[in-house]
Amino acid sequence: MLCAYIASTMPTTLLDTKAATPLAGRTADGRVRLPGLSRAEIAAHLAEMGVEAKKVRMRANQIFNWVYHWGVTDFAAMTNIAKGFRADLEAHFTLARPGVIERQVSRDGTRKYLIRMAPGIEVESVFIPDVSRSGALCVSSQVGCTLTCTFCHTGTQRLVRNLTPAEIVLQVMACRDDLGEWPAAKGREGTDVTEWRHGGDRKLVNIVFMGMGEPLYNTDNVIESIDLISDDQGLSIGRRRITVSTSGVVPDIAKVGAANPMLAISLHAADDETRTRIMPINKKYPLDDLLQACRDYPGLSNARRITFEYVMLKGVNDTPQHARNLITKLQGIPAKVNLIPFNPWPGSPYECSDMDVIEDFARRLKKAGLAAPVRKTRGEDIMAACGQLKSESEKQRASVLRKAAKAAP
Ligand code: SAH
Ligand code: SF4
């Protein structure tokens, strides 16, 4: 829902696309890309290089820490590793990270990145500076989406493919690059690493899987990325600061629950008829099954509630009766409801509910004891819902390139 409110109030900064580094796998010269690898993968590569078996684990841990905690981009910075071995590492691996090929910064500080992961695989992530006192990065889990929620522009884009764990983690690393937020940037000597690890004055401390795609149609990769992102010798963003949002892929809710992130459900209606109309996945996994999976989600308490996202669609899901349905259905679930004013996109079949209707809806939920904040829009020109992000950038970039081509002698 966060990404549904991204404003694009600043002109696009078009970066040199040639500088962007495609990732995943190996470089053209056969070197293995370290950023994005798990400890186990690093260890396997070290063993393949011929590193002594009894040293593999220790070396993998050292390298992991340099890559994900310190964010180094040069093997020379790995000062606890002997020069000769550093040269061996450099011959085998690269520390290059993928390039942000386009970046927009809105007046309110929101940053939107288009990152090229591989040829044809371009992913958008959005950094929102002021969510729950500190910033959140909204990451994508797929390019496109197979689901066809009628209010969501992503639903009109076909699925290109699932993102790998590396491609998810690299979105976080790209944001940290852009914010200049590796501990080394603050001076290695002067940094209180323990404090930094636990948040300190870091800006990027929350991750939300609310970008493009359905995370629970890519559950294994999402879980692997959560393991990497939350590793306290690495990026160190705790599992309680990571939220996975799903449209309701019931069988995988327990599976992702075992990895312990916070859960958000795109609910949008609390009766099967309305929900099926706007979210076809509801036919396969109806409300009662979905809400049972929510009740069974591990570790719920008042302090650890499920967020239910509810997009306000005029005349569709916004009447007092819809509010009553919602209150009844959520009974007994530690829940908060985020009311999201609908974000229209070209050709979208809905309008946003009027503000007084949204406020009345929120009042009813609050009266029943449910926290029900209305998500405020950021900036003036709202970019679009999550799914729209990539297509918008593609359109803009295409238009800039067309203009550049016309201007060329
Ligand atoms: N596929 C996952 C993750 C995407 S999160 C999911 O659906 O939960 C994106 C959030 O933005 C979802 O809650 C989605 O329902 C909401 N959204 C999509 N289109 C929107 C729009 N036009 N206006 C407001 N919110 C929208
Ligand atoms: Fe896909 Fe989520 Fe959009 Fe539905 S709301 S189409 S699941 S991205």
PDB file of C-alpha atoms in Angstrom, residues 33-161:
ATOM      1  CA  ARG A  33      28.859 -11.898  -8.432  1.00  0.00           C
ATOM      2  CA  LEU A  34      29.279 -11.851  -4.641  1.00  0.00           C
ATOM      3  CA  PRO A  35      26.504  -9.391  -3.725  1.00  0.00           C
ATOM      4  CA  GLY A  36      23.315 -11.402  -3.484  1.00  0.00           C
ATOM      5  CA  LEU A  37      24.971 -14.714  -2.506  1.00  0.00           C
ATOM      6  CA  SER A  38      24.113 -16.449   0.758  1.00  0.00           C
ATOM      7  CA  ARG A  39      26.805 -17.632   3.196  1.00  0.00           C
ATOM      8  CA  ALA A  40      26.298 -21.194   1.947  1.00  0.00           C
ATOM      9  CA  GLU A  41      26.736 -20.121  -1.668  1.00  0.00           C
ATOM     10  CA  ILE A  42      29.863 -18.150  -0.822  1.00  0.00           C
ATOM     11  CA  ALA A  43      31.212 -21.199   1.020  1.00  0.00           C
ATOM     12  CA  ALA A  44      30.467 -23.462  -1.948  1.00  0.00           C
ATOM     13  CA  HIS A  45      32.360 -21.138  -4.299  1.00  0.00           C
ATOM     14  CA  LEU A  46      35.295 -20.959  -1.888  1.00  0.00           C
ATOM     15  CA  ALA A  47      35.445 -24.755  -1.734  1.00  0.00           C
ATOM     16  CA  GLU A  48      35.370 -24.854  -5.523  1.00  0.00           C
ATOM     17  CA  MET A  49      38.298 -22.406  -5.552  1.00  0.00           C
ATOM     18  CA  GLY A  50      40.258 -24.867  -3.461  1.00  0.00           C
ATOM     19  CA  VAL A  51      40.115 -23.081  -0.079  1.00  0.00           C
ATOM     20  CA  GLU A  52      41.061 -25.518   2.701  1.00  0.00           C
ATOM     21  CA  ALA A  53      37.909 -27.255   3.990  1.00  0.00           C
ATOM     22  CA  LYS A  54      38.480 -26.248   7.613  1.00  0.00           C
ATOM     23  CA  LYS A  55      38.797 -22.580   6.634  1.00  0.00           C
ATOM     24  CA  VAL A  56      35.862 -22.348   4.264  1.00  0.00           C
ATOM     25  CA  ARG A  57      33.281 -21.400   6.879  1.00  0.00           C
ATOM     26  CA  MET A  58      35.401 -18.763   8.551  1.00  0.00           C
ATOM     27  CA  ARG A  59      36.305 -17.207   5.199  1.00  0.00           C
ATOM     28  CA  ALA A  60      32.675 -17.260   4.036  1.00  0.00           C
ATOM     29  CA  ASN A  61      31.649 -15.449   7.222  1.00  0.00           C
ATOM     30  CA  GLN A  62      34.353 -12.816   6.765  1.00  0.00           C
ATOM     31  CA  ILE A  63      33.403 -12.182   3.160  1.00  0.00           C
ATOM     32  CA  PHE A  64      29.684 -12.133   3.999  1.00  0.00           C
ATOM     33  CA  ASN A  65      30.344  -9.458   6.605  1.00  0.00           C
ATOM     34  CA  TRP A  66      32.375  -7.322   4.176  1.00  0.00           C
ATOM     35  CA  VAL A  67      29.763  -7.576   1.469  1.00  0.00           C
ATOM     36  CA  TYR A  68      26.578  -7.061   3.471  1.00  0.00           C
ATOM     37  CA  HIS A  69      27.582  -5.226   6.623  1.00  0.00           C
ATOM     38  CA  TRP A  70      30.298  -2.926   5.318  1.00  0.00           C
ATOM     39  CA  GLY A  71      29.029  -2.855   1.759  1.00  0.00           C
ATOM     40  CA  VAL A  72      32.556  -2.781   0.328  1.00  0.00           C
ATOM     41  CA  THR A  73      32.974  -2.564  -3.421  1.00  0.00           C
ATOM     42  CA  ASP A  74      36.708  -3.181  -3.489  1.00  0.00           C
ATOM     43  CA  PHE A  75      38.563  -6.298  -2.330  1.00  0.00           C
ATOM     44  CA  ALA A  76      41.383  -4.063  -1.038  1.00  0.00           C
ATOM     45  CA  ALA A  77      39.014  -2.946   1.748  1.00  0.00           C
ATOM     46  CA  MET A  78      38.874  -6.477   3.197  1.00  0.00           C
ATOM     47  CA  THR A  79      41.620  -5.732   5.668  1.00  0.00           C
ATOM     48  CA  ASN A  80      41.392  -8.932   7.710  1.00  0.00           C
ATOM     49  CA  ILE A  81      42.147 -11.001   4.604  1.00  0.00           C
ATOM     50  CA  ALA A  82      45.736 -11.415   3.401  1.00  0.00           C
ATOM     51  CA  LYS A  83      46.683  -9.597   0.193  1.00  0.00           C
ATOM     52  CA  GLY A  84      47.449 -12.782  -1.731  1.00  0.00           C
ATOM     53  CA  PHE A  85      44.080 -14.320  -0.932  1.00  0.00           C
ATOM     54  CA  ARG A  86      42.353 -11.042  -1.782  1.00  0.00           C
ATOM     55  CA  ALA A  87      43.918 -11.275  -5.235  1.00  0.00           C
ATOM     56  CA  ASP A  88      42.604 -14.855  -5.565  1.00  0.00           C
ATOM     57  CA  LEU A  89      39.159 -13.617  -4.568  1.00  0.00           C
ATOM     58  CA  GLU A  90      39.293 -10.831  -7.105  1.00  0.00           C
ATOM     59  CA  ALA A  91      40.177 -13.282  -9.850  1.00  0.00           C
ATOM     60  CA  HIS A  92      37.166 -15.416  -8.954  1.00  0.00           C
ATOM     61  CA  PHE A  93      34.515 -12.911  -7.804  1.00  0.00           C
ATOM     62  CA  THR A  94      33.232  -9.435  -8.487  1.00  0.00           C
ATOM     63  CA  LEU A  95      31.770  -7.033  -5.906  1.00  0.00           C
ATOM     64  CA  ALA A  96      29.890  -5.028  -8.539  1.00  0.00           C
ATOM     65  CA  ARG A  97      26.268  -4.246  -7.754  1.00  0.00           C
ATOM     66  CA  PRO A  98      23.490  -3.587 -10.224  1.00  0.00           C
ATOM     67  CA  GLY A  99      23.059  -0.079 -11.495  1.00  0.00           C
ATOM     68  CA  VAL A 100      20.189   2.227 -10.687  1.00  0.00           C
ATOM     69  CA  ILE A 101      19.328   3.313 -14.207  1.00  0.00           C
ATOM     70  CA  GLU A 102      16.734   5.835 -13.219  1.00  0.00           C
ATOM     71  CA  ARG A 103      15.995   7.672 -10.016  1.00  0.00           C
ATOM     72  CA  GLN A 104      13.262  10.065  -9.056  1.00  0.00           C
ATOM     73  CA  VAL A 105      13.231  12.085  -5.874  1.00  0.00           C
ATOM     74  CA  SER A 106       9.949  13.632  -4.870  1.00  0.00           C
ATOM     75  CA  ARG A 107       9.636  16.888  -2.946  1.00  0.00           C
ATOM     76  CA  ASP A 108       8.780  14.956   0.201  1.00  0.00           C
ATOM     77  CA  GLY A 109      11.971  12.909  -0.014  1.00  0.00           C
ATOM     78  CA  THR A 110      10.475   9.740  -1.498  1.00  0.00           C
ATOM     79  CA  ARG A 111      12.971   8.060  -3.790  1.00  0.00           C
ATOM     80  CA  LYS A 112      12.017   5.785  -6.610  1.00  0.00           C
ATOM     81  CA  TYR A 113      14.597   3.572  -8.258  1.00  0.00           C
ATOM     82  CA  LEU A 114      14.553   1.628 -11.476  1.00  0.00           C
ATOM     83  CA  ILE A 115      17.234  -1.011 -11.228  1.00  0.00           C
ATOM     84  CA  ARG A 116      18.433  -3.152 -14.107  1.00  0.00           C
ATOM     85  CA  MET A 117      19.005  -6.650 -12.795  1.00  0.00           C
ATOM     86  CA  ALA A 118      19.634  -8.308 -16.124  1.00  0.00           C
ATOM     87  CA  PRO A 119      18.803  -7.486 -19.717  1.00  0.00           C
ATOM     88  CA  GLY A 120      15.033  -6.966 -19.847  1.00  0.00           C
ATOM     89  CA  ILE A 121      14.670  -7.395 -16.085  1.00  0.00           C
ATOM     90  CA  GLU A 122      14.100  -3.961 -14.660  1.00  0.00           C
ATOM     91  CA  VAL A 123      12.727  -3.618 -11.190  1.00  0.00           C
ATOM     92  CA  GLU A 124      11.329  -0.685  -9.274  1.00  0.00           C
ATOM     93  CA  SER A 125      11.812  -0.070  -5.574  1.00  0.00           C
ATOM     94  CA  VAL A 126      10.656   2.902  -3.581  1.00  0.00           C
ATOM     95  CA  PHE A 127      12.241   4.424  -0.493  1.00  0.00           C
ATOM     96  CA  ILE A 128       9.780   6.289   1.710  1.00  0.00           C
ATOM     97  CA  PRO A 129      11.620   8.325   4.307  1.00  0.00           C
ATOM     98  CA  ASP A 130       9.140   8.749   7.123  1.00  0.00           C
ATOM     99  CA  VAL A 131       7.289   5.549   7.836  1.00  0.00           C
ATOM    100  CA  SER A 132       7.056   4.749  11.562  1.00  0.00           C
ATOM    101  CA  ARG A 133       9.710   7.320  12.451  1.00  0.00           C
ATOM    102  CA  SER A 134      12.209   5.824  10.035  1.00  0.00           C
ATOM    103  CA  GLY A 135      12.353   4.968   6.394  1.00  0.00           C
ATOM    104  CA  ALA A 136      10.952   1.990   4.560  1.00  0.00           C
ATOM    105  CA  LEU A 137      11.998   0.464   1.301  1.00  0.00           C
ATOM    106  CA  CYS A 138       9.211  -1.011  -0.762  1.00  0.00           C
ATOM    107  CA  VAL A 139      10.696  -3.922  -2.728  1.00  0.00           C
ATOM    108  CA  SER A 140       9.384  -5.895  -5.677  1.00  0.00           C
ATOM    109  CA  SER A 141       9.253  -9.677  -5.638  1.00  0.00           C
ATOM    110  CA  GLN A 142       8.262 -10.304  -9.264  1.00  0.00           C
ATOM    111  CA  VAL A 143       8.415  -8.428 -12.542  1.00  0.00           C
ATOM    112  CA  GLY A 144       4.704  -8.133 -13.322  1.00  0.00           C
ATOM    113  CA  CYS A 145       2.021 -10.219 -11.600  1.00  0.00           C
ATOM    114  CA  THR A 146      -0.124 -13.196 -12.584  1.00  0.00           C
ATOM    115  CA  LEU A 147      -3.077 -11.978 -10.538  1.00  0.00           C
ATOM    116  CA  THR A 148      -5.638  -9.618 -11.969  1.00  0.00           C
ATOM    117  CA  CYS A 149      -7.017  -7.508  -9.139  1.00  0.00           C
ATOM    118  CA  THR A 150      -9.266  -5.095 -10.990  1.00  0.00           C
ATOM    119  CA  PHE A 151      -8.122  -1.943  -9.162  1.00  0.00           C
ATOM    120  CA  CYS A 152      -4.397  -2.586  -9.641  1.00  0.00           C
ATOM    121  CA  HIS A 153      -2.432  -1.623 -12.694  1.00  0.00           C
ATOM    122  CA  THR A 154       0.114  -4.374 -12.123  1.00  0.00           C
ATOM    123  CA  GLY A 155      -2.746  -6.757 -12.700  1.00  0.00           C
ATOM    124  CA  THR A 156      -2.825  -5.609 -16.305  1.00  0.00           C
ATOM    125  CA  GLN A 157       0.837  -6.461 -16.826  1.00  0.00           C
ATOM    126  CA  ARG A 158       1.843 -10.013 -17.549  1.00  0.00           C
ATOM    127  CA  LEU A 159       4.343 -11.769 -15.334  1.00  0.00           C
ATOM    128  CA  VAL A 160       7.844 -11.569 -16.755  1.00  0.00           C
ATOM    129  CA  ARG A 161       9.411 -13.687 -14.042  1.00  0.00           C
TER     130      ARG A 161
END
